[in-house]
């Protein structure tokens, strides 16, 4: 959902567990979580309240003696205008900041917290701020102090009683009428980092979440009219006729969050992803070859697919399941088997503002009543949100501090899956919610083209690796960690080759499943799999704000004159070469049909500050009038370099990066230059500008 807000803001701005036994073997380690949850929650539909009890068992896997515990209380982000989220929204996008209407606030109160032996922790509760105190009145992080430290290898058993006012949906979670999407709703411990303490940031506008893997058992009591969906697998449903409520019990191991939804109008449909029906033997063999893995290592399990869809969208059921099948298939083949039994996709009800968000084994999609089959907006959001189950769900990076490891890698991965399963999408256009694609043909595009169009605009604002809340604004955050990061990864793929890139991502995904990887871990995998040091690539393009722009500065082609006017020493004598002598020589050469020789010069420039590094270089292709080509290479370290060619034919044009490897190049209009520019080239450049604008419009329309 945050992606939608980011892209909308951009439009406004533009217009105004063990690893490798050997290099070719990857083995995922099933890690025992340090957390266990059992939660009981009751929905009060009339007063829009949640009443909950929570039992937490936390094991200290560090070598530290831990004296306290920090909890996220995310619902307090919607408590008042002094919360970090609301203040940052007004600071970042001013008149477009979050505006909560009276009576629609949300909050969470911990009414009691105590240990298994009955000793109370409630008196020790205090609100704290990890990232000092830009917004000191924020109440989204709570700390309690234990009577004694939890020693290494020890456990603490904590009981919590809480109640929450559900907000009218503001960010991701809340209600609209009798439709509920409940996310980030329970007191949730931060992540304890050895030697550092609890990593437990406030709820920021430009960030999603970070938590430890855990085993969940959750009991959800709702009025019997509701259809419920949740993270994990439903194992029980118990009706209470006296209260008119049903309690649904869900379980799931090895996930780091839990979300659920309830709506009386949902149509619930279950289907199976049957691997043997979706994947051919030849496909398995091809993937095994590319990954350099045994065939059995790329085989996929079956998965139970659950769809909760609104009645007005039931004609799109097939599209929903086909997109989910494509996501399970290609993410599974390329990055590793989906490890859970179920996946639930939710078609969010109108005006609930919960579309396009991911949670472990559950995600929200988003569609409209009228749409075109040629426009892949629906498929794109399903594939993207399911894909988060890999890069956010399994490789659980810290979204507060290194959001690109999820958002960027998943944006890249989404584009690869859509291209493989569907090909190019069509630019959408609507008039009064009616798709104009029904009546007119619009240009087609690949996701990487759109990513580049958007991502290059924010290069000089912030590094991709900036902490989420420290970006210049929400636009810089979104376009850097999504589109710019994806564009850099597509560039990396073109440098190392698609099969090597696939092995990089497969190794990263498998090695860091059920763990918390960092950017340096990813760089280490890149260097390991390629056998080369690509640290420079990340230094230049991820950690800095350097514009990457190489181009052709000038091209010339002049005939080499054998004679030129003047006085020359010839055989010990002074001899003057006159116009008459030159004319006679040229006439004689013409009569003998002697071909002239041309000296062609091509000057290339580094217009930006970012530089190519390592063993990489830039290819420069010069095409001559007879169709012949000359290719030279430039390391690109200097500001400019001149290449000289002597041939019996004039140069026609020069092009730098003819294979379009460097997608991150911010100005491709200067990548080629003709000796004699034509009007046709001017029109081509204008078309590129129009296409970039259309791409921006399309991106926003596709997500509406």
PDB file of C-alpha atoms in Angstrom, residues 18 22 40 86 98 140 191 194 208 230 292 296 307 316 355 371 381 442 513 525 616 674 677 681:
ATOM      1  CA  UNK A  18      23.635 -24.348   6.490  1.00  0.00           C
ATOM      2  CA  UNK A  22      30.370 -26.991  -2.328  1.00  0.00           C
ATOM      3  CA  UNK A  40      -6.472 -14.882  21.847  1.00  0.00           C
ATOM      4  CA  UNK A  86       1.523  11.429  11.290  1.00  0.00           C
ATOM      5  CA  UNK A  98      -2.187  11.823   6.850  1.00  0.00           C
ATOM      6  CA  UNK A 140       4.726   3.050  19.331  1.00  0.00           C
ATOM      7  CA  UNK A 191      14.703  -8.097  17.473  1.00  0.00           C
ATOM      8  CA  UNK A 194      23.837  -9.326  20.373  1.00  0.00           C
ATOM      9  CA  UNK A 208       7.658  -1.318   6.928  1.00  0.00           C
ATOM     10  CA  UNK A 230      -5.344 -15.166   8.292  1.00  0.00           C
ATOM     11  CA  UNK A 292      23.892 -25.935 -11.503  1.00  0.00           C
ATOM     12  CA  UNK A 296      15.659 -33.025  -7.073  1.00  0.00           C
ATOM     13  CA  UNK A 307      -8.729 -16.617  -2.271  1.00  0.00           C
ATOM     14  CA  UNK A 316     -11.818 -12.307 -12.084  1.00  0.00           C
ATOM     15  CA  UNK A 355      -4.542  -3.265  -1.078  1.00  0.00           C
ATOM     16  CA  UNK A 371     -10.414  -3.662 -16.483  1.00  0.00           C
ATOM     17  CA  UNK A 381       0.179  -6.765  -7.711  1.00  0.00           C
ATOM     18  CA  UNK A 442      -1.669   1.467 -26.398  1.00  0.00           C
ATOM     19  CA  UNK A 513      16.134 -18.146   4.856  1.00  0.00           C
ATOM     20  CA  UNK A 525      27.154 -13.501  -2.383  1.00  0.00           C
ATOM     21  CA  UNK A 616      33.968  -3.851 -16.258  1.00  0.00           C
ATOM     22  CA  UNK A 674      25.192  10.726 -35.864  1.00  0.00           C
ATOM     23  CA  UNK A 677      21.816  14.387 -37.493  1.00  0.00           C
ATOM     24  CA  UNK A 681      16.420  11.355 -34.967  1.00  0.00           C
TER      25      UNK A 681
END
